[in-house]
């Protein structure tokens, strides 16, 4: 999501550098590769950040398993805390990044507008297929549970196909 946000112009690298987790790996990438700039620097920063998170989960999970020593699956289910987890430090730093992304990307007015139009496409498609199942392929149209068939058919669509189907069925162009 970080690269999507920067590529779309909704967030700037300078904003991202306010987040400790990003700043640390941006500096690390620059220290290792001083010639990097632009997209390549961003991608290397993201690669390092994701690697650090993956290794942290592996290490923290290994430590939690060593502490809990579950003998069977039911013992894992009875544990007070999840065994697969970040360390406390990485959890805090990842949470800070998530908060940043929610505030600056996911809740950006442009993203909210697109989301609202996408939700309308889904509502309209569902209504159109529920009203006339013959608009779906026969293997979906013939199912006894009409609502489940509509939902399953829509869930399997790509964004582009859903937009085209919406336009075909409603005559409206929301995108």
Coordinates of C-alpha atoms in Angstrom, one line a residue:
X1 CA 0.0 0.0 0.0
X2 CA 2.9 2.3 0.7
X3 CA 4.1 2.2 -3.0
X4 CA 0.5 2.5 -4.3
X5 CA 0.0 5.6 -2.2
X6 CA 3.2 7.2 -3.4
X7 CA 2.7 6.2 -7.0
X8 CA -0.9 7.6 -7.0
X9 CA 0.4 10.9 -5.6
X10 CA -1.9 10.6 -2.5
X11 CA 1.1 10.5 -0.1
X12 CA 4.6 11.9 -0.5
X13 CA 7.8 10.2 0.5
X14 CA 8.5 13.1 2.8
X15 CA 5.3 12.3 4.7
X16 CA 6.3 8.6 4.9
X17 CA 9.6 9.5 6.5
X18 CA 7.7 10.8 9.5
X19 CA 7.0 7.1 10.3
X20 CA 9.9 5.5 12.2
X21 CA 9.6 2.1 10.5
X22 CA 9.8 3.7 7.0
X23 CA 12.6 6.2 8.0
X24 CA 14.8 3.4 9.5
X25 CA 14.7 1.3 6.3
X26 CA 15.0 4.3 4.0
X27 CA 18.2 5.2 5.8
X28 CA 19.4 1.6 5.7
X29 CA 18.7 1.5 2.0
X30 CA 20.6 4.7 1.4
X31 CA 23.5 3.6 3.6
X32 CA 23.8 0.4 1.6
X33 CA 23.2 2.0 -1.8
X34 CA 23.9 5.7 -1.8
X35 CA 23.2 6.0 -5.5
X36 CA 19.6 4.9 -5.2
X37 CA 16.9 7.5 -5.7
X38 CA 13.3 7.9 -6.7
X39 CA 11.2 4.7 -7.2
X40 CA 14.2 2.4 -6.8
X41 CA 14.9 3.9 -3.4
X42 CA 11.3 3.6 -2.4
X43 CA 11.1 -0.1 -3.6
X44 CA 14.3 -1.0 -1.7
X45 CA 13.0 0.7 1.4
X46 CA 9.7 -1.2 1.2
X47 CA 11.6 -4.5 0.5
X48 CA 13.8 -4.0 3.6
X49 CA 10.8 -3.0 5.7
X50 CA 8.8 -6.1 4.7
X51 CA 11.8 -8.3 5.2
X52 CA 12.3 -6.9 8.7
X53 CA 8.6 -7.5 9.5
X54 CA 8.8 -11.1 8.2
X55 CA 11.9 -11.9 10.2
X56 CA 10.4 -10.3 13.3
X57 CA 7.3 -12.5 13.0
X58 CA 9.4 -15.6 12.6
X59 CA 11.6 -14.7 15.6
X60 CA 8.8 -13.6 17.9
X61 CA 6.7 -16.7 16.9
X62 CA 9.6 -19.0 17.6
X63 CA 10.1 -17.4 21.0
X64 CA 6.4 -17.7 21.8
X65 CA 6.4 -21.4 20.8
X66 CA 9.4 -22.0 22.9
X67 CA 7.7 -20.4 25.9
X68 CA 4.3 -22.1 25.4
X69 CA 5.6 -25.5 24.3
X70 CA 2.2 -26.6 23.0
X71 CA 2.0 -30.4 22.6
X72 CA -0.9 -30.5 20.3
X73 CA -3.3 -28.1 18.3
X74 CA -5.7 -27.8 21.2
X75 CA -2.9 -26.5 23.4
X76 CA -2.3 -23.8 20.8
X77 CA -6.0 -22.9 20.9
X78 CA -5.9 -22.6 24.7
X79 CA -3.1 -20.1 24.7
X80 CA -3.9 -16.7 26.2
X81 CA -2.1 -14.8 23.5
X82 CA -1.6 -15.5 19.8
X83 CA 1.6 -17.5 19.2
X84 CA 2.1 -16.1 15.7
X85 CA 2.9 -12.4 16.4
X86 CA 5.2 -9.5 16.0
X87 CA 7.6 -8.6 18.8
X88 CA 6.2 -5.8 21.0
X89 CA 8.6 -3.2 19.3
X90 CA 7.6 -4.3 15.8
X91 CA 4.0 -4.4 16.6
X92 CA 4.1 -0.8 17.9
X93 CA 6.1 0.4 14.8
X94 CA 3.8 -1.5 12.4
X95 CA 0.8 0.0 14.1
X96 CA 2.2 3.5 13.7
X97 CA 2.5 2.8 9.9
X98 CA -1.0 1.5 9.8
X99 CA -2.3 4.6 11.5
X100 CA -0.4 6.7 9.1
X101 CA -1.9 4.8 6.1
X102 CA -5.4 5.1 7.5
X103 CA -5.1 8.8 8.1
X104 CA -3.3 9.7 4.9
X105 CA -4.3 7.1 2.3
X106 CA -7.2 4.9 3.1
X107 CA -9.3 7.8 4.3
X108 CA -8.1 10.2 1.7
X109 CA -11.2 11.9 0.0
X110 CA -10.2 10.6 -3.4
X111 CA -10.0 7.0 -2.1
X112 CA -13.3 7.4 -0.3
X113 CA -15.0 8.6 -3.4
X114 CA -13.6 5.7 -5.5
X115 CA -14.7 3.3 -2.7
X116 CA -18.2 4.8 -2.7
X117 CA -18.6 4.3 -6.4
X118 CA -17.2 0.8 -6.2
X119 CA -19.8 -0.1 -3.5
X120 CA -22.5 1.3 -5.8
X121 CA -21.3 -0.9 -8.6
X122 CA -21.6 -4.0 -6.3
X123 CA -25.0 -3.0 -5.1
X124 CA -26.3 -2.5 -8.6
X125 CA -24.8 -5.7 -9.9
X126 CA -26.3 -7.7 -7.1
X127 CA -29.7 -6.2 -7.6
X128 CA -29.6 -6.7 -11.4
X129 CA -28.5 -10.4 -11.1
X130 CA -31.0 -11.1 -8.3
X131 CA -33.8 -9.6 -10.5
X132 CA -32.8 -11.5 -13.6
X133 CA -30.5 -14.5 -13.0
X134 CA -30.4 -15.1 -16.8
X135 CA -27.8 -12.3 -16.9
X136 CA -25.4 -14.6 -15.2
X137 CA -23.7 -17.7 -16.7
X138 CA -25.9 -20.8 -16.5
X139 CA -23.8 -22.5 -13.8
X140 CA -24.6 -19.6 -11.5
X141 CA -28.1 -18.9 -12.7
X142 CA -29.2 -22.5 -12.1
X143 CA -28.2 -22.5 -8.4
X144 CA -31.1 -22.8 -5.9
X145 CA -29.8 -20.1 -3.6
X146 CA -30.2 -17.0 -5.8
X147 CA -28.5 -14.6 -3.4
X148 CA -25.5 -16.8 -2.8
X149 CA -25.1 -17.4 -6.5
X150 CA -25.2 -13.6 -7.2
X151 CA -22.6 -13.0 -4.5
X152 CA -20.3 -15.8 -5.7
X153 CA -20.5 -14.6 -9.3
X154 CA -19.7 -11.0 -8.3
X155 CA -16.9 -12.1 -6.0
X156 CA -15.2 -13.8 -8.9
X157 CA -15.2 -10.7 -11.1
X158 CA -12.2 -8.6 -11.9
X159 CA -12.6 -4.8 -11.3
X160 CA -12.7 -4.2 -15.1
X161 CA -15.2 -6.9 -15.8
X162 CA -17.5 -5.6 -12.9
X163 CA -17.4 -2.1 -14.3
X164 CA -18.2 -3.3 -17.8
X165 CA -21.0 -5.5 -16.5
X166 CA -22.4 -2.6 -14.5
X167 CA -22.4 -0.4 -17.5
X168 CA -24.1 -3.1 -19.6
X169 CA -26.8 -3.9 -17.1
X170 CA -27.5 -0.3 -15.8
X171 CA -26.4 2.0 -18.6
X172 CA -24.5 4.0 -16.0
X173 CA -20.8 4.7 -16.1
X174 CA -19.4 5.3 -12.6
X175 CA -15.7 5.0 -13.6

